[in-house]
Tab-separated table of C-alpha atoms in Angstrom:
chain	number	residue	atom	x	y	z
A	21	MET	CA	-0.820	-13.609	27.570
A	22	ALA	CA	-3.843	-13.656	25.312
A	23	SER	CA	-7.134	-12.269	26.536
A	24	ASN	CA	-10.671	-11.628	25.311
A	25	VAL	CA	-11.014	-7.863	25.651
A	26	SER	CA	-14.700	-7.911	24.834
A	27	ASP	CA	-17.002	-10.829	25.728
A	28	ASP	CA	-20.301	-8.988	25.519
A	29	GLY	CA	-19.919	-7.137	22.213
A	30	PRO	CA	-17.796	-4.423	20.683
A	31	ASN	CA	-16.066	-2.172	23.196
A	32	SER	CA	-16.032	1.619	22.949
A	33	GLU	CA	-12.690	1.867	21.115
A	34	LEU	CA	-13.782	-0.670	18.501
A	35	ASN	CA	-17.074	1.237	18.065
A	36	GLU	CA	-15.075	4.428	17.442
A	37	ILE	CA	-12.896	2.625	14.896
A	38	ILE	CA	-16.020	1.371	13.099
A	39	LYS	CA	-17.283	4.938	13.005
A	40	LEU	CA	-13.951	6.197	11.707
A	41	MET	CA	-14.160	3.718	8.873
A	42	TRP	CA	-17.834	4.021	7.859
A	43	GLY	CA	-18.966	7.356	9.336
A	44	SER	CA	-22.090	7.748	11.457
A	45	ASN	CA	-24.278	5.942	8.930
A	46	VAL	CA	-23.305	2.594	7.389
A	47	LYS	CA	-25.026	2.189	4.070
A	48	GLU	CA	-26.172	-1.379	3.635
A	49	ASP	CA	-25.348	-1.627	-0.069
A	50	VAL	CA	-21.830	-0.367	0.499
A	51	PHE	CA	-21.388	-2.686	3.459
A	52	GLN	CA	-22.480	-5.666	1.295
A	53	ARG	CA	-19.761	-4.912	-1.233
A	54	TRP	CA	-17.185	-5.389	1.550
A	55	THR	CA	-18.653	-8.690	2.796
A	56	GLN	CA	-16.203	-11.106	1.272
A	57	GLY	CA	-13.356	-13.259	2.432
A	58	PHE	CA	-9.879	-13.751	1.024
A	59	HIS	CA	-10.691	-16.044	-1.859
A	60	PHE	CA	-8.106	-17.283	-4.332
A	61	SER	CA	-8.603	-17.736	-8.047
A	62	ALA	CA	-9.195	-21.209	-9.413
A	63	ASP	CA	-6.942	-20.249	-12.307
A	64	GLU	CA	-4.087	-18.640	-10.321
A	65	PRO	CA	-3.612	-20.224	-6.888
A	66	THR	CA	-1.927	-17.203	-5.241
A	67	ALA	CA	-4.174	-14.485	-6.777
A	68	LEU	CA	-7.022	-13.069	-4.651
A	69	VAL	CA	-10.431	-12.519	-6.261
A	70	GLN	CA	-12.496	-9.381	-5.657
A	71	TRP	CA	-16.260	-9.725	-6.181
A	72	GLU	CA	-17.455	-6.107	-5.924
A	73	GLY	CA	-15.963	-2.587	-6.116
A	74	GLY	CA	-14.466	-1.203	-2.924
A	75	PRO	CA	-12.476	-3.784	-0.967
A	76	CYS	CA	-9.455	-3.535	-3.262
A	77	ALA	CA	-8.172	-1.061	-0.660
A	78	VAL	CA	-7.515	-4.124	1.481
A	79	LEU	CA	-7.257	-6.897	-1.095
A	80	ALA	CA	-4.612	-5.232	-3.287
A	81	PRO	CA	-2.160	-4.510	-0.360
A	82	VAL	CA	-2.667	-8.064	0.989
A	83	GLN	CA	-2.008	-9.362	-2.541
A	84	ALA	CA	1.148	-7.223	-2.687
A	85	PHE	CA	2.469	-8.741	0.516
A	86	ILE	CA	1.683	-12.245	-0.734
A	87	LEU	CA	3.661	-11.461	-3.877
A	88	LYS	CA	6.447	-9.930	-1.744
A	89	SER	CA	6.913	-13.341	-0.173
A	90	LEU	CA	7.002	-15.023	-3.586
A	91	VAL	CA	9.493	-12.503	-4.975
A	92	SER	CA	11.717	-12.391	-1.899
A	93	GLU	CA	12.246	-16.140	-1.539
A	94	THR	CA	13.759	-18.693	-3.867
A	95	TRP	CA	10.971	-20.437	-5.790
A	96	THR	CA	11.206	-23.033	-8.490
A	97	SER	CA	9.609	-22.676	-11.904
A	98	ASN	CA	6.270	-23.948	-10.540
A	99	TRP	CA	5.645	-20.895	-8.296
A	100	ARG	CA	2.272	-20.519	-9.994
A	101	GLU	CA	1.191	-24.036	-8.965
A	102	MET	CA	0.924	-24.002	-5.165
A	103	GLU	CA	-1.194	-26.231	-2.932
A	104	VAL	CA	-3.873	-24.849	-0.614
A	105	GLU	CA	-1.730	-25.247	2.497
A	106	GLY	CA	1.096	-23.194	0.991
A	107	VAL	CA	-1.346	-20.507	-0.208
A	108	ASN	CA	-2.891	-20.264	3.254
A	109	ARG	CA	0.514	-19.761	4.810
A	110	LEU	CA	1.261	-16.992	2.329
A	111	LEU	CA	-2.030	-15.315	3.286
A	112	ILE	CA	-1.267	-15.579	7.004
A	113	ARG	CA	2.264	-14.291	6.474
A	114	ALA	CA	0.901	-11.268	4.576
A	115	ALA	CA	-1.644	-10.594	7.323
A	116	CYS	CA	1.064	-10.792	9.977
A	117	GLU	CA	3.368	-8.380	8.115
A	118	ILE	CA	0.641	-5.823	7.655
A	119	LEU	CA	-0.342	-6.063	11.342
A	120	CYS	CA	3.288	-5.763	12.412
A	121	GLN	CA	3.657	-2.537	10.403
A	122	ALA	CA	0.571	-1.101	12.024
A	123	TYR	CA	1.481	-2.293	15.527
A	124	GLY	CA	1.081	0.563	17.974
A	125	GLY	CA	3.392	-0.842	20.659
A	126	GLN	CA	0.793	-2.169	23.084
A	127	LYS	CA	-0.944	-5.332	21.921
A	128	TYR	CA	-2.145	-6.956	18.720
A	129	HIS	CA	-5.933	-6.773	18.745
A	130	LEU	CA	-7.514	-9.454	16.522
A	131	VAL	CA	-11.144	-8.891	15.734
A	132	HIS	CA	-13.338	-11.919	15.145
A	133	MET	CA	-17.013	-12.876	15.252
A	134	ASN	CA	-18.838	-14.522	18.089
A	135	ASP	CA	-20.795	-16.826	15.774
A	136	GLN	CA	-18.246	-17.951	13.188
A	137	ASP	CA	-19.612	-21.471	13.376
A	138	GLN	CA	-22.995	-20.228	12.101
A	139	LEU	CA	-21.491	-19.258	8.748
A	140	SER	CA	-21.586	-21.836	5.999
A	141	ASN	CA	-18.141	-22.756	4.760
A	142	SER	CA	-19.555	-23.891	1.451
A	143	GLU	CA	-20.989	-20.405	0.907
A	144	VAL	CA	-17.541	-18.962	0.347
A	145	THR	CA	-14.890	-21.599	-0.132
A	146	ASP	CA	-16.213	-22.803	-3.489
A	147	GLN	CA	-16.367	-19.396	-5.129
A	148	THR	CA	-14.615	-19.048	-8.497
A	149	PRO	CA	-14.825	-16.419	-11.225
A	150	GLU	CA	-17.220	-18.644	-13.153
A	151	ASN	CA	-19.827	-18.865	-10.391
A	152	SER	CA	-19.156	-15.602	-8.570
A	153	GLN	CA	-22.350	-13.985	-9.867
A	154	ASN	CA	-24.445	-16.600	-8.106
A	155	THR	CA	-22.557	-16.618	-4.819
A	156	THR	CA	-22.503	-12.823	-4.491
A	157	GLN	CA	-26.303	-12.915	-4.615
A	158	GLU	CA	-26.524	-15.140	-1.529
A	159	PRO	CA	-28.254	-13.347	1.369
A	160	LYS	CA	-25.720	-11.630	3.652
A	161	LEU	CA	-25.990	-10.687	7.304
A	162	ASN	CA	-26.732	-6.998	7.765
A	163	HIS	CA	-24.188	-4.626	9.234
A	164	SER	CA	-26.017	-4.150	12.500
A	165	TYR	CA	-26.003	-7.819	13.340
A	166	PHE	CA	-22.451	-8.267	12.131
A	167	HIS	CA	-21.123	-5.431	14.291
A	168	SER	CA	-23.044	-6.659	17.335
A	169	GLN	CA	-21.244	-10.013	17.067
A	170	LEU	CA	-17.687	-8.639	17.013
A	171	ARG	CA	-15.208	-9.746	19.655
A	172	VAL	CA	-11.584	-8.814	20.227
A	173	HIS	CA	-8.772	-11.225	21.078
A	174	SER	CA	-5.540	-9.526	22.221
A	175	VAL	CA	-2.060	-11.053	22.053
A	176	ASP	CA	1.428	-9.797	22.809
A	177	SER	CA	3.554	-11.039	19.913
A	178	SER	CA	3.527	-11.616	16.161
A	179	ASP	CA	4.076	-15.341	16.801
A	180	GLU	CA	0.752	-15.387	18.652
A	181	VAL	CA	-0.884	-13.569	15.763
A	182	GLU	CA	0.354	-16.206	13.370
A	183	ALA	CA	-0.866	-19.018	15.663
A	184	PHE	CA	-4.283	-17.323	15.978
A	185	TYR	CA	-4.774	-17.240	12.214
A	186	LEU	CA	-3.343	-20.723	11.660
A	187	GLU	CA	-6.049	-22.068	13.944
A	188	ARG	CA	-8.709	-19.926	12.338
A	189	ILE	CA	-7.782	-19.743	8.676
A	190	GLN	CA	-11.411	-20.142	7.631
A	191	MET	CA	-12.193	-16.907	9.461
A	192	LEU	CA	-10.074	-15.098	6.852
A	193	ARG	CA	-11.518	-17.117	4.009
A	194	GLU	CA	-15.198	-16.754	4.967
A	195	THR	CA	-17.809	-14.055	4.345
A	196	PHE	CA	-16.448	-11.320	6.624
A	197	GLY	CA	-12.724	-12.102	6.367
A	198	VAL	CA	-11.772	-8.819	4.741
A	199	LEU	CA	-13.618	-6.666	7.252
A	200	LEU	CA	-12.437	-8.645	10.271
A	201	PHE	CA	-8.828	-8.273	9.159
A	202	LEU	CA	-9.247	-4.568	8.369
A	203	TYR	CA	-10.713	-3.921	11.832
A	204	SER	CA	-7.813	-5.865	13.354
A	205	VAL	CA	-5.282	-3.643	11.543
A	206	MET	CA	-7.050	-0.461	12.667
A	207	TYR	CA	-7.482	-1.644	16.289
A	208	THR	CA	-3.849	-2.789	16.434
A	209	LYS	CA	-2.823	0.640	15.136
A	210	GLY	CA	-4.861	2.258	17.862
A	211	LEU	CA	-7.564	4.931	17.775
A	212	GLU	CA	-5.349	7.677	19.192
A	213	GLN	CA	-2.656	7.126	16.554
A	214	LEU	CA	-5.268	6.900	13.787
A	215	HIS	CA	-6.697	10.277	14.834
A	216	THR	CA	-3.156	11.711	14.804
A	217	GLU	CA	-2.346	10.511	11.255
A	218	VAL	CA	-5.696	10.739	9.449
A	219	THR	CA	-6.129	14.207	7.908
A	220	ASP	CA	-9.782	14.535	8.856
A	221	PRO	CA	-11.126	11.943	11.371
A	222	GLY	CA	-14.644	13.106	10.529
A	223	GLU	CA	-14.244	11.922	6.947
A	224	PRO	CA	-15.004	8.153	6.608
A	225	MET	CA	-12.168	5.985	5.370
A	226	ILE	CA	-14.681	4.158	3.167
A	227	ASP	CA	-16.606	6.313	0.703
A	228	GLY	CA	-20.309	6.241	1.583
A	229	GLU	CA	-21.411	6.446	-2.057
A	230	TYR	CA	-19.135	4.073	-3.966
A	231	GLY	CA	-17.389	2.142	-1.203
A	232	TYR	CA	-13.838	3.039	-2.248
A	233	GLY	CA	-11.126	3.098	0.381
A	234	SER	CA	-9.420	6.440	1.103
A	235	GLN	CA	-5.720	7.075	0.533
A	236	CYS	CA	-5.355	7.049	4.358
A	237	LEU	CA	-6.720	3.485	4.390
A	238	ILE	CA	-4.539	2.435	1.463
A	239	ASN	CA	-1.403	3.870	3.076
A	240	LEU	CA	-2.240	2.199	6.382
A	241	MET	CA	-2.405	-1.190	4.647
A	242	ILE	CA	0.718	-0.651	2.609
A	243	THR	CA	2.986	1.103	5.110
A	244	GLY	CA	1.282	1.001	8.510
A	245	ARG	CA	0.929	4.794	8.438
A	246	ALA	CA	-2.619	6.125	7.951
A	247	VAL	CA	-1.641	9.410	6.249
A	248	ALA	CA	-3.324	11.001	3.277
A	249	HIS	CA	-0.238	11.767	1.184
A	250	VAL	CA	2.299	9.603	-0.644
A	251	TRP	CA	5.303	11.932	-0.720
A	252	ASN	CA	8.397	11.425	1.451
A	253	HIS	CA	8.181	12.681	5.034
A	254	ASP	CA	5.961	15.526	6.159
A	255	GLN	CA	5.685	18.788	4.223
A	256	ASP	CA	4.868	22.316	5.282
A	257	VAL	CA	2.420	23.853	2.823
A	258	GLY	CA	1.424	27.424	3.692
A	259	GLY	CA	2.040	26.783	7.402
A	260	LEU	CA	-0.029	23.540	7.322
A	261	LYS	CA	1.810	20.340	8.204
A	262	LEU	CA	0.835	17.571	5.764
A	263	LEU	CA	1.875	14.060	6.732
A	264	GLY	CA	3.577	11.721	4.294
A	265	ILE	CA	5.480	8.401	4.234
A	266	ASP	CA	8.247	8.296	6.798
A	267	LYS	CA	10.596	5.565	5.441
A	268	GLN	CA	11.267	3.216	2.517
A	269	SER	CA	8.289	0.885	2.216
A	270	THR	CA	8.313	-2.876	2.011
A	271	VAL	CA	6.024	-2.826	-1.060
A	272	GLY	CA	5.493	0.266	-3.213
A	273	PHE	CA	2.735	2.396	-4.638
A	274	LEU	CA	2.332	4.142	-7.967
A	275	ALA	CA	-0.503	6.519	-8.913
A	276	LEU	CA	-1.969	7.111	-12.369
A	277	LEU	CA	-2.799	10.709	-11.404
A	278	GLU	CA	0.787	11.652	-10.710
A	279	HIS	CA	1.440	12.399	-14.361
A	280	LEU	CA	-1.307	15.097	-14.057
A	281	ARG	CA	0.463	16.459	-10.948
A	282	TYR	CA	-2.554	15.765	-8.773
A	283	CYS	CA	-0.273	13.988	-6.326
A	284	GLU	CA	3.418	13.366	-5.738
A	285	VAL	CA	4.616	9.840	-5.038
A	286	GLY	CA	7.959	9.914	-3.193
A	287	SER	CA	10.926	7.602	-3.608
A	288	PHE	CA	10.000	5.702	-0.419
A	289	LEU	CA	7.062	4.230	-2.359
A	290	LYS	CA	8.515	4.268	-5.893
A	291	ASN	CA	11.632	2.456	-4.728
A	292	PRO	CA	10.356	-0.095	-2.141
A	293	MET	CA	12.409	-2.909	-0.632
A	294	THR	CA	10.891	-5.482	-3.009
A	295	PRO	CA	9.826	-5.005	-6.660
A	296	VAL	CA	6.090	-5.072	-5.892
A	297	TRP	CA	3.860	-2.019	-6.415
A	298	VAL	CA	0.180	-1.367	-5.740
A	299	LEU	CA	-1.126	0.638	-8.737
A	300	GLY	CA	-3.714	3.259	-8.029
A	301	SER	CA	-6.213	4.512	-10.635
A	302	GLU	CA	-9.197	6.759	-10.039
A	303	THR	CA	-11.436	3.906	-8.950
A	304	HIS	CA	-9.441	0.688	-8.542
A	305	LEU	CA	-6.220	-0.814	-7.182
A	306	THR	CA	-4.206	-3.506	-8.913
A	307	VAL	CA	-0.686	-4.810	-8.317
A	308	LEU	CA	2.501	-4.864	-10.474
A	309	PHE	CA	5.460	-7.077	-9.626
A	310	SER	CA	8.700	-8.480	-10.968
A	311	PHE	CA	11.322	-11.031	-9.981
A	312	GLU	CA	14.014	-8.615	-11.148
A	313	LYS	CA	15.405	-7.474	-7.817
A	314	GLN	CA	17.653	-4.859	-9.388
A	315	LEU	CA	14.559	-2.712	-9.951
A	316	VAL	CA	14.750	-1.711	-6.278
A	317	SER	CA	17.514	-1.057	-3.800
A	318	ALA	CA	18.370	0.363	-0.433
A	319	GLU	CA	18.447	4.152	-0.508
A	320	THR	CA	21.830	5.276	-1.818
A	321	PRO	CA	23.667	8.486	-0.820
A	322	THR	CA	22.618	10.021	-4.142
A	323	GLU	CA	18.974	9.203	-3.494
A	324	VAL	CA	19.213	10.621	0.009
A	325	ALA	CA	20.741	13.822	-1.384
A	326	ARG	CA	18.016	14.163	-4.040
A	327	ARG	CA	15.308	13.544	-1.447
A	328	VAL	CA	16.757	16.107	0.975
A	329	PHE	CA	17.127	18.698	-1.799
A	330	LYS	CA	13.522	18.176	-2.882
A	331	SER	CA	12.313	18.605	0.688
A	332	PHE	CA	13.341	22.238	0.255
A	333	ASP	CA	11.535	22.371	-3.087
A	334	PRO	CA	7.919	21.482	-2.170
A	335	GLU	CA	6.523	22.781	-5.487
A	336	GLY	CA	8.687	20.398	-7.507
A	337	ASN	CA	10.519	23.069	-9.492
A	338	ASN	CA	13.859	21.202	-9.317
A	339	PHE	CA	15.578	24.249	-7.862
A	340	ILE	CA	15.890	25.947	-4.476
A	341	SER	CA	16.724	29.429	-3.293
A	342	SER	CA	20.500	29.782	-2.972
A	343	ASP	CA	19.895	30.966	0.632
A	344	LEU	CA	18.814	27.399	1.456
A	345	LEU	CA	22.088	25.788	0.365
A	346	GLN	CA	23.585	25.831	3.857
A	347	ASP	CA	20.537	24.025	5.256
A	348	VAL	CA	20.727	21.330	2.547
A	349	LEU	CA	24.426	20.760	3.118
A	350	SER	CA	23.923	20.611	6.875
A	351	MET	CA	21.146	17.983	6.591
A	352	LEU	CA	23.393	15.873	4.385
A	353	ASN	CA	26.276	16.153	6.881
A	354	LEU	CA	28.406	17.896	4.250
A	355	VAL	CA	30.676	20.862	4.911
A	356	SER	CA	28.369	23.777	5.753
A	357	ASP	CA	30.711	26.456	7.089
A	358	PRO	CA	29.511	29.946	6.008
A	359	GLU	CA	32.722	30.706	4.040
A	360	TYR	CA	32.445	27.431	2.115
A	361	VAL	CA	28.769	27.940	1.475
A	362	GLU	CA	29.396	31.378	-0.053
A	363	ILE	CA	32.011	29.896	-2.394
A	364	MET	CA	29.605	27.173	-3.508
A	365	LYS	CA	26.771	29.635	-3.992
A	366	LYS	CA	28.886	31.637	-6.447
A	367	LYS	CA	29.871	28.434	-8.278
A	368	LEU	CA	26.418	26.872	-8.460
A	369	ASP	CA	24.637	30.194	-9.178
A	370	ALA	CA	27.184	31.769	-11.528
A	371	ASP	CA	24.584	34.092	-13.053
A	372	SER	CA	23.453	35.363	-9.625
A	373	LEU	CA	19.833	34.356	-10.228
A	374	GLY	CA	19.346	33.504	-6.583
A	375	ILE	CA	18.541	29.831	-7.295
A	376	ILE	CA	20.453	26.551	-7.377
A	377	LEU	CA	19.369	23.836	-9.786
A	378	LEU	CA	19.003	20.266	-8.647
A	379	SER	CA	21.094	19.068	-11.578
A	380	ALA	CA	23.958	21.454	-10.728
A	381	PHE	CA	23.856	20.463	-7.084
A	382	MET	CA	23.950	16.720	-7.875
A	383	GLU	CA	26.729	17.136	-10.422
A	384	GLU	CA	28.848	19.047	-7.900
A	385	PHE	CA	28.383	16.843	-4.866
A	386	PHE	CA	27.330	13.407	-6.198
A	387	PRO	CA	28.755	13.196	-9.747
A	388	GLU	CA	29.541	9.476	-10.125
A	389	GLU	CA	26.764	7.389	-8.639
A	390	THR	CA	24.032	6.100	-10.933
A	391	ILE	CA	21.117	3.759	-10.429
A	392	SER	CA	21.794	0.423	-12.083
A	393	VAL	CA	18.592	-0.871	-13.628
A	394	PRO	CA	18.260	-3.489	-16.375
A	395	ASP	CA	17.128	-2.118	-19.739
A	396	THR	CA	14.605	-4.952	-20.183
A	397	PHE	CA	12.810	-7.075	-17.607
A	398	THR	CA	9.645	-9.119	-17.100
A	399	LEU	CA	6.673	-7.607	-15.267
A	400	TYR	CA	3.514	-9.297	-14.021
A	401	HIS	CA	0.187	-7.513	-13.462
A	402	TYR	CA	-2.612	-8.576	-11.094
A	403	ASN	CA	-6.221	-7.399	-11.258
A	404	GLY	CA	-8.577	-9.082	-8.820
A	405	LEU	CA	-11.859	-8.198	-10.589
A	406	PRO	CA	-12.879	-11.100	-12.853
A	407	ARG	CA	-14.945	-8.802	-15.118
A	408	SER	CA	-11.814	-6.752	-15.787
A	409	CYS	CA	-9.717	-9.744	-16.752
A	410	PRO	CA	-9.473	-11.596	-20.115
A	411	ASN	CA	-12.036	-14.365	-20.212
A	412	ASN	CA	-13.176	-13.299	-16.715
A	413	LYS	CA	-10.274	-15.278	-15.203
A	414	VAL	CA	-8.076	-13.741	-12.514
A	415	VAL	CA	-4.549	-14.658	-13.593
A	416	TYR	CA	-1.273	-12.772	-13.619
A	417	GLN	CA	-0.682	-11.053	-16.937
A	418	GLU	CA	2.965	-11.282	-18.029
A	419	GLY	CA	4.736	-8.718	-20.177
A	420	SER	CA	8.190	-7.500	-21.154
A	421	ALA	CA	9.209	-3.977	-20.150
A	422	VAL	CA	11.789	-1.695	-21.768
A	423	LEU	CA	13.248	1.281	-19.887
A	424	LEU	CA	12.682	4.281	-22.163
A	425	GLU	CA	15.020	7.191	-22.699
A	426	CYS	CA	14.383	9.961	-20.158
A	427	ASN	CA	13.087	12.524	-22.655
A	428	MET	CA	10.315	10.270	-23.906
A	429	LYS	CA	6.862	10.886	-22.496
A	430	CYS	CA	4.178	8.263	-22.171
A	431	VAL	CA	0.668	9.568	-21.564
A	432	LEU	CA	-1.753	7.149	-23.222
A	433	ASP	CA	-5.475	7.334	-22.548
A	434	SER	CA	-5.800	3.859	-24.063
A	435	ASN	CA	-3.241	2.327	-21.707
A	436	PRO	CA	-3.288	3.971	-18.287
A	437	MET	CA	-0.927	1.366	-16.824
A	438	LEU	CA	1.875	2.514	-19.150
A	439	THR	CA	1.191	6.089	-18.131
A	440	CYS	CA	1.486	5.029	-14.511
A	441	LEU	CA	4.715	3.124	-15.169
A	442	HIS	CA	6.214	6.218	-16.720
A	443	THR	CA	6.146	7.930	-13.339
A	444	MET	CA	8.375	5.136	-12.060
A	445	SER	CA	10.732	5.362	-15.039
A	446	GLU	CA	11.202	9.059	-14.328
A	447	TYR	CA	12.579	8.074	-10.937
A	448	TYR	CA	15.173	5.759	-12.542
A	449	CYS	CA	16.213	8.372	-15.019
A	450	GLN	CA	16.903	11.148	-12.552
């Protein structure tokens, strides 16, 4: 049964969620960068347009789930020529999937405005890359008024979520669509669970200076888990438990900074269920995707073994202490009797160095299985900022990819996307 939780303004939990996102002080200029709806490019019907820096933390993941639907289903050659009704349904489907991932087990809490009818549809529905500079200069409502007008509509099922957005599609497309959806995701997740997962609840999820979304916010949108790290599972670093991604994701994530070892992206994000990846640079998020479904797969026994082994190697040295062999074998449900373990220690550590190499372990226990990936395939790249696109038009850029030999490095200051892709190729070459 649906219900209006708040008829007189934001309730206390929603106020706390707003504070978690912005901090105690909402800067007006940063807030204005986030005041946009989900607008699609006039030149690419399924590609979302981003007017200012910041909201890519929401727009790129939503775009990734839109593309997930395109990649997962059978489409004819005119998949880039969709009508408005079909595009709206893709947007609603993406919104529902993200909300379902964040669902905290109680209700879906859908945040909307009390005065939606006061907003001019023409203000936002006619925006294109060519006239975006004019429309972004239109006067916007300030954050105090906006937040005073928030209401919450609660429903019990994902079908009711879909029906809600089908009836109110313009709410997503209008001025505050991105923020209203983001608040809905966070409220559906639940304040208690957000405080459990976010590393520092006192640190705003939107940067107060530049308006960029934090990794916690990005992970929440991509996986439903508002954690700060992108490695597999949780890791113990010096007695401190650092939360990571807990399962194979629906869409993936790749980070430019991984090649500098500033972060570690685990296989749950590098090998998602569909060949769609959000690409993270220092300041912006874009999306990479392919219709080549062999690029991803369900986690194989070999991948499980490699992941478990690396969980005992938090520094990424590709070896573990030989004393940990029994624990690794036990976690993989392999023979772990003490006598057998001693025999394998001597075999895998023939020089008595006290370590066991990942390569030696995999060769011994998982010698045959390999990841089957095509040598060449087509990739598409999405960037929602018109000023960053050729001719200021947001369209998918198509290119051919070649899987390089494993010993070839690719760190190119002039082409950061290739550098980022190399972190994914290393996964395939393991």
